[in-house]
PDB file of C-alpha atoms in Angstrom:
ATOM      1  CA  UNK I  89      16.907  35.417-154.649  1.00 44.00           C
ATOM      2  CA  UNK I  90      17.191  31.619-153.381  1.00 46.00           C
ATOM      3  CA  UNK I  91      18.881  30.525-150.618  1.00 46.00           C
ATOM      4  CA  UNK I  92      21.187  28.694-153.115  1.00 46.00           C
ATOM      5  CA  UNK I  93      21.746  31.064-155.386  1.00 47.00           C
ATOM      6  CA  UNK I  94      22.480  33.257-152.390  1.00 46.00           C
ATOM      7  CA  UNK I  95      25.349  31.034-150.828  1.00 49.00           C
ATOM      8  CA  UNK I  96      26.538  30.179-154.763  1.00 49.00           C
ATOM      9  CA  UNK I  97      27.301  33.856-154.649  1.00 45.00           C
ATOM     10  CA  UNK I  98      28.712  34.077-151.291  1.00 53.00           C
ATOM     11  CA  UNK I  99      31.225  31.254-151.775  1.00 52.00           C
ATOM     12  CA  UNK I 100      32.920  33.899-153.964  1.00 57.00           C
ATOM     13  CA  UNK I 101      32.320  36.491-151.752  1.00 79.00           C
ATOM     14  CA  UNK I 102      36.919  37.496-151.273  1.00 86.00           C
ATOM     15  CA  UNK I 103      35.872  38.019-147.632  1.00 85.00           C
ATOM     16  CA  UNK I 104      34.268  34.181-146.942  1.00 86.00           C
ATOM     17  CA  UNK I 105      37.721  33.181-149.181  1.00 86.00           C
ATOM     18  CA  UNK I 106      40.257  34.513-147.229  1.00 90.00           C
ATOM     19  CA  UNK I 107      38.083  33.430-144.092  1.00 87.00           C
ATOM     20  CA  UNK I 108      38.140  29.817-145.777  1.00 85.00           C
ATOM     21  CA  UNK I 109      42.108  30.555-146.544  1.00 89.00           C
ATOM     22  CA  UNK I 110      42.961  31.460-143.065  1.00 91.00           C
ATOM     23  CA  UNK I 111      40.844  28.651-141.151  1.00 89.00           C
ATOM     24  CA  UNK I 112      42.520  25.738-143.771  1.00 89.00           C
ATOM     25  CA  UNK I 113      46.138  27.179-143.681  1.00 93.00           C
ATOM     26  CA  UNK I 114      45.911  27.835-139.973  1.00 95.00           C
ATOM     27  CA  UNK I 115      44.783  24.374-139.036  1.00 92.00           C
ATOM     28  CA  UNK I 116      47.321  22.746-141.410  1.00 92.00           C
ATOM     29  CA  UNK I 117      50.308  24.627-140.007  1.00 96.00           C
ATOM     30  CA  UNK I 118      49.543  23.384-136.512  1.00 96.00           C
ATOM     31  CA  UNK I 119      51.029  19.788-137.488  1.00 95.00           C
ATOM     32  CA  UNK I 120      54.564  20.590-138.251  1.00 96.00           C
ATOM     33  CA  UNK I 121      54.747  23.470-135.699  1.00 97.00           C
ATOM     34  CA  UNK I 122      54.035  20.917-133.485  1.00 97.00           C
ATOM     35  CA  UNK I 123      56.785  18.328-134.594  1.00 96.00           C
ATOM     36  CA  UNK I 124      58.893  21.460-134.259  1.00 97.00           C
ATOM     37  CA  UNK I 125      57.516  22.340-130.259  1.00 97.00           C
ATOM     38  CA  UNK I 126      58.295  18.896-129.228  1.00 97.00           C
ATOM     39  CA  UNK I 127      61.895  19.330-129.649  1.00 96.00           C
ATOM     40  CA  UNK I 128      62.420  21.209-126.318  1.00 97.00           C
ATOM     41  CA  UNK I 129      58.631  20.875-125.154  1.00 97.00           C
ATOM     42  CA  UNK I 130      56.745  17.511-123.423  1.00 96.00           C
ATOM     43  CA  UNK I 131      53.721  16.474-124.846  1.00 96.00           C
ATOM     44  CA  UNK I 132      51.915  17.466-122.027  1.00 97.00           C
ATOM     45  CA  UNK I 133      53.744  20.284-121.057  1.00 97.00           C
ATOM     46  CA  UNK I 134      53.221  22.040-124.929  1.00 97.00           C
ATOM     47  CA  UNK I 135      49.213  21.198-124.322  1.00 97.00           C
ATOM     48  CA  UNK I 136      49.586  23.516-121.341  1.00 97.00           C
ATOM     49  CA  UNK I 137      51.246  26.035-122.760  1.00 97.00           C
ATOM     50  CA  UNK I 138      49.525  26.548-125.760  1.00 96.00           C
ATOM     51  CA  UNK I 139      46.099  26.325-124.548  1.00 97.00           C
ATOM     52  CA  UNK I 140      46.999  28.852-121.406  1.00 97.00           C
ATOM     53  CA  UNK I 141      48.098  31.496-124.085  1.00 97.00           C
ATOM     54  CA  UNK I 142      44.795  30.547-126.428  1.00 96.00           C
ATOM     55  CA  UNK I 143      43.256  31.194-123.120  1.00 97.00           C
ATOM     56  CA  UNK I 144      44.780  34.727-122.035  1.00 97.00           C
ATOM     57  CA  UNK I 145      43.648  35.998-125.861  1.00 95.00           C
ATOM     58  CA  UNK I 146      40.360  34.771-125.641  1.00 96.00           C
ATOM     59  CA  UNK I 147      39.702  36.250-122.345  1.00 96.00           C
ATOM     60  CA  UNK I 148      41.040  39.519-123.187  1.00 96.00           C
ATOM     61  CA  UNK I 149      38.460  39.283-126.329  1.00 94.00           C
ATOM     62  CA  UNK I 150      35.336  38.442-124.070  1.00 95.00           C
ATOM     63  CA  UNK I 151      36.385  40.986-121.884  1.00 96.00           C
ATOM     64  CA  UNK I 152      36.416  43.676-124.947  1.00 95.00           C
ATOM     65  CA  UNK I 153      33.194  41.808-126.784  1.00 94.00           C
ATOM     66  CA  UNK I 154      31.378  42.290-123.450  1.00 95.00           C
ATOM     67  CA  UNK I 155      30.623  38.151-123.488  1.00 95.00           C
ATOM     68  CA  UNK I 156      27.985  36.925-120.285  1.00 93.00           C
ATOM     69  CA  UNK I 157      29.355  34.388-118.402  1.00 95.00           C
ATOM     70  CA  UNK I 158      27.593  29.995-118.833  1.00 96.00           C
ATOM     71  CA  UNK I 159      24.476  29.852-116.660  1.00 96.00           C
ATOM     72  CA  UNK I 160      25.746  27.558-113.257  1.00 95.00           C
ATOM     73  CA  UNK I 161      23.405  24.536-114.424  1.00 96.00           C
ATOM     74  CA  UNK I 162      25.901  24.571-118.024  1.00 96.00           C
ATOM     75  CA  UNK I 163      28.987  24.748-116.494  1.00 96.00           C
ATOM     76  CA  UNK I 164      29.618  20.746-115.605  1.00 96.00           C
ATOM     77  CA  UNK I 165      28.994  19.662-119.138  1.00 96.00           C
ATOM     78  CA  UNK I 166      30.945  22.570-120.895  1.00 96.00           C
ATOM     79  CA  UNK I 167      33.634  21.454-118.313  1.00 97.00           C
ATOM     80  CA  UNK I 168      33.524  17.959-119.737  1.00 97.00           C
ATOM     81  CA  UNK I 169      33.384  18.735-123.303  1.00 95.00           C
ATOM     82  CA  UNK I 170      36.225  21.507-123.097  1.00 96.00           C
ATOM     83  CA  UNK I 171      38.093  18.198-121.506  1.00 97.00           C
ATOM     84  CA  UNK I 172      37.198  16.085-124.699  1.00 96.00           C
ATOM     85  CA  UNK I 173      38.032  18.578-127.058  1.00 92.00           C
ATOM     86  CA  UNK I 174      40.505  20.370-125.989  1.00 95.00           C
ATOM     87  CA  UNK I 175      42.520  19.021-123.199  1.00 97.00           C
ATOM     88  CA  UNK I 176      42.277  15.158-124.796  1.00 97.00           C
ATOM     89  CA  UNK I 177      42.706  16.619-128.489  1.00 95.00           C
ATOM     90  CA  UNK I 178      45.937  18.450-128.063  1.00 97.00           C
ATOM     91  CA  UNK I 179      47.389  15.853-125.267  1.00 97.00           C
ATOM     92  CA  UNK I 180      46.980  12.863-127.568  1.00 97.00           C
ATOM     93  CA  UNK I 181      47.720  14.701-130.735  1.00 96.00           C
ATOM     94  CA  UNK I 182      51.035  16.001-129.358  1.00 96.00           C
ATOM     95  CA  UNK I 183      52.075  12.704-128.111  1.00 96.00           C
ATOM     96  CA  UNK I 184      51.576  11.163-131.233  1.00 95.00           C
ATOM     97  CA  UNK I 185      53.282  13.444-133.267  1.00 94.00           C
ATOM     98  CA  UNK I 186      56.334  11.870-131.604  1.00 92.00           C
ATOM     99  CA  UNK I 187      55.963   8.628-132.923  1.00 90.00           C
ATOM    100  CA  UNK I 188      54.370   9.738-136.247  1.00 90.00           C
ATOM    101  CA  UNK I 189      54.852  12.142-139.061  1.00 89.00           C
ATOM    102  CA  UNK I 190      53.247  15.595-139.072  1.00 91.00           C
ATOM    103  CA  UNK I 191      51.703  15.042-142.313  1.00 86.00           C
ATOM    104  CA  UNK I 192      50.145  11.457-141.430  1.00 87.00           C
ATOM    105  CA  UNK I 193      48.885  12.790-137.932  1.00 90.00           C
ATOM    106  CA  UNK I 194      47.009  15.588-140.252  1.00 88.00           C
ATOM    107  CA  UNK I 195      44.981  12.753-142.383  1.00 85.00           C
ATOM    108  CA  UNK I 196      44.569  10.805-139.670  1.00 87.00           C
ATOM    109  CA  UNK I 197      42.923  13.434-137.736  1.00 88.00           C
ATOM    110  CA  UNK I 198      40.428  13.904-140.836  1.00 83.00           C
ATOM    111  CA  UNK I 199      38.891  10.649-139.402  1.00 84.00           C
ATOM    112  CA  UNK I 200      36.892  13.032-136.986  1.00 83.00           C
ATOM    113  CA  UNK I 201      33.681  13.559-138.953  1.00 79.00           C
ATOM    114  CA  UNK I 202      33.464   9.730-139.041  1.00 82.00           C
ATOM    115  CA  UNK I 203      33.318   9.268-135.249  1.00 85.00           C
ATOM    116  CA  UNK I 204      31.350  12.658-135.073  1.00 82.00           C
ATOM    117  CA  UNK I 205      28.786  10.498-137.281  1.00 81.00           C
ATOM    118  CA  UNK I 206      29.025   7.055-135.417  1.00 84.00           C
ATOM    119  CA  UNK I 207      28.480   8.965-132.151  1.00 87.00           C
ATOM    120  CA  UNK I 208      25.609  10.635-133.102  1.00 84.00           C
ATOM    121  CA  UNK I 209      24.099   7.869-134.669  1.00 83.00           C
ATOM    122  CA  UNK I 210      23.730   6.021-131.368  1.00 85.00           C
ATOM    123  CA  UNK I 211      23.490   8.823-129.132  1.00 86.00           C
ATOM    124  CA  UNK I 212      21.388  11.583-130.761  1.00 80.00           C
ATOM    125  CA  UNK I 213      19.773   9.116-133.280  1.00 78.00           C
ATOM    126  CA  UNK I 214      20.642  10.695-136.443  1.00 76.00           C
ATOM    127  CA  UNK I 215      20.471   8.854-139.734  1.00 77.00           C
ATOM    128  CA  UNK I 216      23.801   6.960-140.436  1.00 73.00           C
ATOM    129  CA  UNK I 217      22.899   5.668-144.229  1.00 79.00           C
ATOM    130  CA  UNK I 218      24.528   2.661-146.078  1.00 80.00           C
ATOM    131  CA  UNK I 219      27.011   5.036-147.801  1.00 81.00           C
ATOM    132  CA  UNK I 220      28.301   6.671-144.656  1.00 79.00           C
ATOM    133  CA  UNK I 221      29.156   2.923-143.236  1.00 82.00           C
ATOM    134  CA  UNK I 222      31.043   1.808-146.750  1.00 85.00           C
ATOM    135  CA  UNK I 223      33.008   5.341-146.144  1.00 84.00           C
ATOM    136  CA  UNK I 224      33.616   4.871-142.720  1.00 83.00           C
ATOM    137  CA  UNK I 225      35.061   1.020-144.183  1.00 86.00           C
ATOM    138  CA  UNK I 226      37.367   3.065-146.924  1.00 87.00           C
ATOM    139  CA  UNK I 227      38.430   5.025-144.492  1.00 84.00           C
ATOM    140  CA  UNK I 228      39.909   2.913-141.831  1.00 83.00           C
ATOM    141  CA  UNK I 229      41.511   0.868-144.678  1.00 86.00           C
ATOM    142  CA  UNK I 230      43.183   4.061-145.451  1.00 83.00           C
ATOM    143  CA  UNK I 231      43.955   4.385-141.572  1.00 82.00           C
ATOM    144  CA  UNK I 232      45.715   0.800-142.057  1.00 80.00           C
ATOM    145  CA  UNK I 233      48.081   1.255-145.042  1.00 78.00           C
ATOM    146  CA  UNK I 234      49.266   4.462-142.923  1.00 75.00           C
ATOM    147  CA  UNK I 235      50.057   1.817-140.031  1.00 70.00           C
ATOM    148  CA  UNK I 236      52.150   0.222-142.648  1.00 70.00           C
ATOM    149  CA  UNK I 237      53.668   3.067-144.163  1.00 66.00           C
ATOM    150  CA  UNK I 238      56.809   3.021-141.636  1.00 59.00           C
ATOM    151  CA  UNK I 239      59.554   0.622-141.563  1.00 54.00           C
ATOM    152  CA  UNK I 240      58.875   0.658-137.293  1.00 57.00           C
ATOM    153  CA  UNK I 241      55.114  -0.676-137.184  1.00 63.00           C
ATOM    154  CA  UNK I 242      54.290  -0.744-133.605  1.00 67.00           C
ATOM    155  CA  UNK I 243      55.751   2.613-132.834  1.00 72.00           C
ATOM    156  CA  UNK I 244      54.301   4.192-135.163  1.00 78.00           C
ATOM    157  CA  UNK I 245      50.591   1.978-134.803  1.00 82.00           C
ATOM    158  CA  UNK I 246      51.241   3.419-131.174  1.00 88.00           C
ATOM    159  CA  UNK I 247      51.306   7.165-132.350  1.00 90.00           C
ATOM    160  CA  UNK I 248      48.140   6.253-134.834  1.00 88.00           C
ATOM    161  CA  UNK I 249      46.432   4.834-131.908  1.00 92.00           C
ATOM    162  CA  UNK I 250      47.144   8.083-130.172  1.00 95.00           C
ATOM    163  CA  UNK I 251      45.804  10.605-132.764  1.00 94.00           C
ATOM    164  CA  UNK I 252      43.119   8.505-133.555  1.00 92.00           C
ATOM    165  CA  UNK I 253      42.216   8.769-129.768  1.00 96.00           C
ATOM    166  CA  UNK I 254      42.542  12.868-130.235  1.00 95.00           C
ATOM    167  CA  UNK I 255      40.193  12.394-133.223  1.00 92.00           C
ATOM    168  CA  UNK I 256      37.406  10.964-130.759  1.00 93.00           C
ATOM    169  CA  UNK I 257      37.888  13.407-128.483  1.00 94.00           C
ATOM    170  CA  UNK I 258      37.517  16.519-130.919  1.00 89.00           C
ATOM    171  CA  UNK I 259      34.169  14.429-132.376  1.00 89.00           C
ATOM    172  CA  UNK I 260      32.440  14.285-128.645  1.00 92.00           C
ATOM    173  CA  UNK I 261      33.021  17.761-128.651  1.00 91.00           C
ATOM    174  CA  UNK I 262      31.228  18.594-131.728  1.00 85.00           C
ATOM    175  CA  UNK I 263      28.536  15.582-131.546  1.00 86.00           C
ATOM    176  CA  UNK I 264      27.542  17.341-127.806  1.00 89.00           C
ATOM    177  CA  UNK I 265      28.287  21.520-128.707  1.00 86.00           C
ATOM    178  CA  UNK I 266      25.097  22.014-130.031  1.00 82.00           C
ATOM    179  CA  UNK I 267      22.814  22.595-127.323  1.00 87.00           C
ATOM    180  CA  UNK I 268      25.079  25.465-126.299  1.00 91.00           C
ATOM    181  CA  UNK I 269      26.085  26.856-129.916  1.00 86.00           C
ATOM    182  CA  UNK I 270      22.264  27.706-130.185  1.00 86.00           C
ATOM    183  CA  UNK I 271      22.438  29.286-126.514  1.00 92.00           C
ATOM    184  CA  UNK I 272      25.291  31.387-126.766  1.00 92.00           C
ATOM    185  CA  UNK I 273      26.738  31.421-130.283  1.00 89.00           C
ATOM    186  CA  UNK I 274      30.102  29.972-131.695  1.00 86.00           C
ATOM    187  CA  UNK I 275      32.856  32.289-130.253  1.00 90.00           C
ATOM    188  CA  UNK I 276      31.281  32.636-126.466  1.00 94.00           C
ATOM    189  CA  UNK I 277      31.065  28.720-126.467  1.00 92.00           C
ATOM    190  CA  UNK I 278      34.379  28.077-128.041  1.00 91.00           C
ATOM    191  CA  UNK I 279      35.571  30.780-125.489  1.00 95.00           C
ATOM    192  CA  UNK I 280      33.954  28.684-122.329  1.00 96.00           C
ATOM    193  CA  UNK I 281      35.524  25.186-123.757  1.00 95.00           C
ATOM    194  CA  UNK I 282      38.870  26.131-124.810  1.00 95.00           C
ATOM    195  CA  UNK I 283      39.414  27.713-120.973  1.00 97.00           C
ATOM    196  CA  UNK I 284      37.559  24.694-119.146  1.00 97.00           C
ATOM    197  CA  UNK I 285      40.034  22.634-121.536  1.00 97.00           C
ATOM    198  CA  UNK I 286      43.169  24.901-120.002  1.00 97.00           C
ATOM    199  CA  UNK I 287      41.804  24.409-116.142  1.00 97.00           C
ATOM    200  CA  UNK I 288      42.754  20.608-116.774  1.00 97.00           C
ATOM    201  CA  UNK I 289      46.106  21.347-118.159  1.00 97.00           C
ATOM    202  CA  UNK I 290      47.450  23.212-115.238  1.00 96.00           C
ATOM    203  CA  UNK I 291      48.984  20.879-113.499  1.00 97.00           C
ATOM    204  CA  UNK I 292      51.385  20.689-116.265  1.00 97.00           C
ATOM    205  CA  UNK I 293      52.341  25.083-116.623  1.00 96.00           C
ATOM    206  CA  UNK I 294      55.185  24.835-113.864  1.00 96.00           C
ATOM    207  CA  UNK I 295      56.676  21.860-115.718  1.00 97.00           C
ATOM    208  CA  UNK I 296      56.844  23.852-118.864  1.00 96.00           C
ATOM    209  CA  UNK I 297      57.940  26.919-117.472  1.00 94.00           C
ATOM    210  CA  UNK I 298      60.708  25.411-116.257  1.00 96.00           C
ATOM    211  CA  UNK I 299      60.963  23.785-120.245  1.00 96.00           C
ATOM    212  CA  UNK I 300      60.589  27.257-121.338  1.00 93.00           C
ATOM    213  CA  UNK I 301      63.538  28.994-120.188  1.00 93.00           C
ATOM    214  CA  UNK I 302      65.901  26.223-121.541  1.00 94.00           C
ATOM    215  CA  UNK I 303      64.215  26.029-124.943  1.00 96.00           C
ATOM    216  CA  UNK I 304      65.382  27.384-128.304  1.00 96.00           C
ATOM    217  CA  UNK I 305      64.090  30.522-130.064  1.00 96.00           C
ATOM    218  CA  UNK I 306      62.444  27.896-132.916  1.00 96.00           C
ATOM    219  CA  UNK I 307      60.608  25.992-130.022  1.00 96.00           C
ATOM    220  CA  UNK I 308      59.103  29.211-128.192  1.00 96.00           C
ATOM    221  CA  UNK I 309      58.254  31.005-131.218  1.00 97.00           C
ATOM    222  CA  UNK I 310      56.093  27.349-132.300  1.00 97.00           C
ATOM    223  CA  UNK I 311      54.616  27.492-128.787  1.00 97.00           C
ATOM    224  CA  UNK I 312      53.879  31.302-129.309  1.00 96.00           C
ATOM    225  CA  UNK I 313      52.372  30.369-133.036  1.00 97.00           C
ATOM    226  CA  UNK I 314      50.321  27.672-131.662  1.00 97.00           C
ATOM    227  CA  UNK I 315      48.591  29.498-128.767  1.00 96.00           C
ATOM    228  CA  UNK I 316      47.576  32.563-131.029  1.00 93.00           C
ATOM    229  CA  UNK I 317      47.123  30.774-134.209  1.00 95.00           C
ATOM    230  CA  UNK I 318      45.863  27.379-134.471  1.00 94.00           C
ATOM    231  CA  UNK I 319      44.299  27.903-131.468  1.00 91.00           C
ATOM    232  CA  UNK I 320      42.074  31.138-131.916  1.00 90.00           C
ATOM    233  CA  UNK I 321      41.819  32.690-135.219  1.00 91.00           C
ATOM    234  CA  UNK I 322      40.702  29.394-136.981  1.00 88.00           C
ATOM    235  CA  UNK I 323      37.883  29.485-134.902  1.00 82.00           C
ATOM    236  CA  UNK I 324      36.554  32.831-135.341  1.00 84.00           C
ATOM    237  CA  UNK I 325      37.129  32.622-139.098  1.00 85.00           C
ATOM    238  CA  UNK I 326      35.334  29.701-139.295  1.00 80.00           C
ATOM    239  CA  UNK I 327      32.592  31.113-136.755  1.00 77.00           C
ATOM    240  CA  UNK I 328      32.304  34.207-139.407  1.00 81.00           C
ATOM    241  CA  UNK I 329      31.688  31.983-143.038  1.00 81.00           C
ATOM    242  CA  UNK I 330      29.192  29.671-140.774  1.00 74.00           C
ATOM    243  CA  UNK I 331      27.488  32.969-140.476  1.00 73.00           C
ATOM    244  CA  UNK I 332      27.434  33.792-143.933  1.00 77.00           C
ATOM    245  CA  UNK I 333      26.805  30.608-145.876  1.00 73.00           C
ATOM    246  CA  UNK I 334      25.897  27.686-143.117  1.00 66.00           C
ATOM    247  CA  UNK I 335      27.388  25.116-141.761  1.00 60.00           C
ATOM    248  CA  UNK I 336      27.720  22.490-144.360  1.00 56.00           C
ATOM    249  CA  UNK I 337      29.006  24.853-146.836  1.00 61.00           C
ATOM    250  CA  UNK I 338      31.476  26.127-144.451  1.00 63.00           C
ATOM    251  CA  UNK I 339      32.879  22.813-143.212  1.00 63.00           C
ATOM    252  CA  UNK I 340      33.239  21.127-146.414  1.00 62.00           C
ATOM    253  CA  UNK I 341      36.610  22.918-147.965  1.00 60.00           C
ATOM    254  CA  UNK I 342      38.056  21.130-144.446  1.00 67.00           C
ATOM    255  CA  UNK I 343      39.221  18.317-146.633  1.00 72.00           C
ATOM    256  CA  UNK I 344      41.796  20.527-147.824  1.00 78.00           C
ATOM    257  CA  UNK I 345      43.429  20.843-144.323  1.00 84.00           C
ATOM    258  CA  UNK I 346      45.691  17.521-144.528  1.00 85.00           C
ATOM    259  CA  UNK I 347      46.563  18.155-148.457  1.00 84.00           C
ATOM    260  CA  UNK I 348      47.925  21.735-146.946  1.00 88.00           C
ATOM    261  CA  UNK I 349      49.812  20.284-143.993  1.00 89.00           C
ATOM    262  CA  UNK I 350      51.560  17.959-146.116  1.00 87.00           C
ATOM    263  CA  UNK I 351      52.799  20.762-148.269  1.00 89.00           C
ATOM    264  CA  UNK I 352      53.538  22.807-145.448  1.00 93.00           C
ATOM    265  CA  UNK I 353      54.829  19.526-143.912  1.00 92.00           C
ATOM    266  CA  UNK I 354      57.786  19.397-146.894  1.00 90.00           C
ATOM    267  CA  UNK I 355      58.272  22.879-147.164  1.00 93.00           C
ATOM    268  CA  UNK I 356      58.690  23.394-143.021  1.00 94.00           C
ATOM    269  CA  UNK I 357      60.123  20.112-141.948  1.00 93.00           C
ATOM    270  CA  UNK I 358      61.499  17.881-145.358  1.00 92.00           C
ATOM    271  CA  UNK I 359      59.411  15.530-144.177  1.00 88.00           C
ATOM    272  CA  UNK I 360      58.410  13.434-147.670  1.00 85.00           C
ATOM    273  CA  UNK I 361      55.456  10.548-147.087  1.00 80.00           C
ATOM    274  CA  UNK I 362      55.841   7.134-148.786  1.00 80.00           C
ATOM    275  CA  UNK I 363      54.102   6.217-151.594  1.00 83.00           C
ATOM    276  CA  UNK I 364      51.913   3.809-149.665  1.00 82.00           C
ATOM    277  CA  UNK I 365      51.469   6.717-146.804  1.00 81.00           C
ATOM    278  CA  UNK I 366      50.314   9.107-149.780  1.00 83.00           C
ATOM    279  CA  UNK I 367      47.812   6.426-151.105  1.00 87.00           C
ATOM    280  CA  UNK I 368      46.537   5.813-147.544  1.00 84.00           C
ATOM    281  CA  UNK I 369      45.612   9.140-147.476  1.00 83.00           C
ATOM    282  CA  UNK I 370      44.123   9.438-150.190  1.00 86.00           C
ATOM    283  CA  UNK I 371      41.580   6.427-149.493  1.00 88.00           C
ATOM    284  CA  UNK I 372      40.904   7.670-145.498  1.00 84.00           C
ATOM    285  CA  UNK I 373      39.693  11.358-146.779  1.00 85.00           C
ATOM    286  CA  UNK I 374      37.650   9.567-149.622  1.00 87.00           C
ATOM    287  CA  UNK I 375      36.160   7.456-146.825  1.00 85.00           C
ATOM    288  CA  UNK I 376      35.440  10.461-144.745  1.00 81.00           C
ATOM    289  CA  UNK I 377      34.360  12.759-148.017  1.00 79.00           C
ATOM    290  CA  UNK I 378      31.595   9.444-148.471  1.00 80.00           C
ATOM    291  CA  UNK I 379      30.595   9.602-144.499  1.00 74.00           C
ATOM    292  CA  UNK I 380      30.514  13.221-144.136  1.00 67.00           C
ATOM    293  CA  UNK I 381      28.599  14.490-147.157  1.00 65.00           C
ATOM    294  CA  UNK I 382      24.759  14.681-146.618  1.00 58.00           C
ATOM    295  CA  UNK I 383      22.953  13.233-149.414  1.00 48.00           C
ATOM    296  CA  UNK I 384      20.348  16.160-151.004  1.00 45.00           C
ATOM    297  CA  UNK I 385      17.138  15.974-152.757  1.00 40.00           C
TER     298      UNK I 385
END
């Protein structure tokens, strides 16, 4: 049997589904839950948290999976990319939730694959065609009609600015993993970042310690949520359909994560986008559909 016929098949496969369910819905929920953290939370502070108790689950799962520790000579650069994609991600993302919606801050972090593709363009030399620079074009026109979709412009261009910035970091980490994702697989590597991505974030723990014992039950439940959720299982989900049907295939039904997050978005926190919000949408994950999709023979 081909290789294509072989992942036509597996696509159906109910076990690569419900991996592709879980990693999409997972993702998407971490938007609003967010919005609802930063009632009683800091920015900063919710990072902390949630990536200490992503942290304390992972390590209790390399502990059980038997995982070696990085080789001394890795360590700096899984420091810095952990940084980039973890500590920079949730930081910015957090902080810009309070300016913007959950639902916009979802689409807006969609724009990843398009940095992901500018930075390896000039940095690993990949191919970046005529069609992935007209998408990356569509898509930051989408970007802009989302800038205009509030009444309050510059606060919310502030919290755009600030996701946007998340967006970069996320794409160094995945223009950079790749070295190490061949060395010691997805879940050991994701394992090394997400902690190196904590170590930064500790100055912040006694701070929200202190936030902890005077938040609500919502707010420490969302914190709870976001440390196991978001911040684990997507990862090994997505870790076992890479396995199954490669990369591409795996990382294309993405595009549903901001359609689910604005659904979830309503249904959690009423929150209802404009009309020119929903169209600005719409045109930045065209844009990124048109960068990110390789063209095949």
């Amino acid at each position: 049997m081909s290789l294509i016929k072989k992942n036509s098949y597996a696509r159906y496969d109910p076990y690569i589904l419900f991996a592709f369910s879980l990693t999409i819905i997972l993702w998407a929920s971490a938007f609003p839950m967010i919005k609802i953290a930063l009632v009683d939370f800091k920015a900063e502070n919710l990072s902390a948290i949630r990536l200490f108790i992503a942290s304390i689950v992972l390590i209790v799962l390399a502990v059980i999976k038997k995982y070696p520790l990085p080789e001394k000579k890795d360590i700096p650069l899984i420091m810095m990319l952990g940084f980039s994609g973890f500590t920079i991600y949730h930081v910015a993302l957090s902080f810009g939730e309070y300016y913007i919606s959950a639902g916009v801050a979802s689409l807006l972090v969609s724009t990843t694959p398009i940095f992901s593709a500018i930075l390896a363009k000039y940095f690993l030399k990949e191919r970046f065609t005529k069609k992935s620079w007209y998408g990356s074009c569509i898509a930051f026109l989408g970007v802009g009609l989302l800038s205009l979709s509030s009444g309050n412009n510059k606060v919310m261009g502030f919290g755009i600015i600030l996701v946007l910035i998340a967006s970069l970091g996320e794409s160094i980490y995945f223009v950079f993993q790749n070295k190490f994702l061949n060395k010691y697989g997805f879940i050991p590597f994701t394992i090394y970042t997400i902690i190196s991505g904590t170590i930064f974030t500790i100055i912040f723990l006694p701070d929200a310690i202190n936030e902890l014992q005077s938040a609500s039950n919502i707010s420490i439940l969302a914190v709870i949520y976001l440390g196991i959720f978001p911040s684990v299982i997507p990862y090994i989900a997505l870790a076992y359909t890479i396995q199954k049907i490669g990369t591409s295939e795996a990382t294309i039904s993405l595009y549903l994560t901001p359609v689910i997050s604005l659904i979830l978005s309503y249904l959690i926190l009423q929150e209802i986008p404009s009309q020119l919000a929903i169209i600005g949408g719409i045109i930045t994950i065209i844009g990124v559909t048109l960068t990110s999709v390789k063209e095949r023979n």
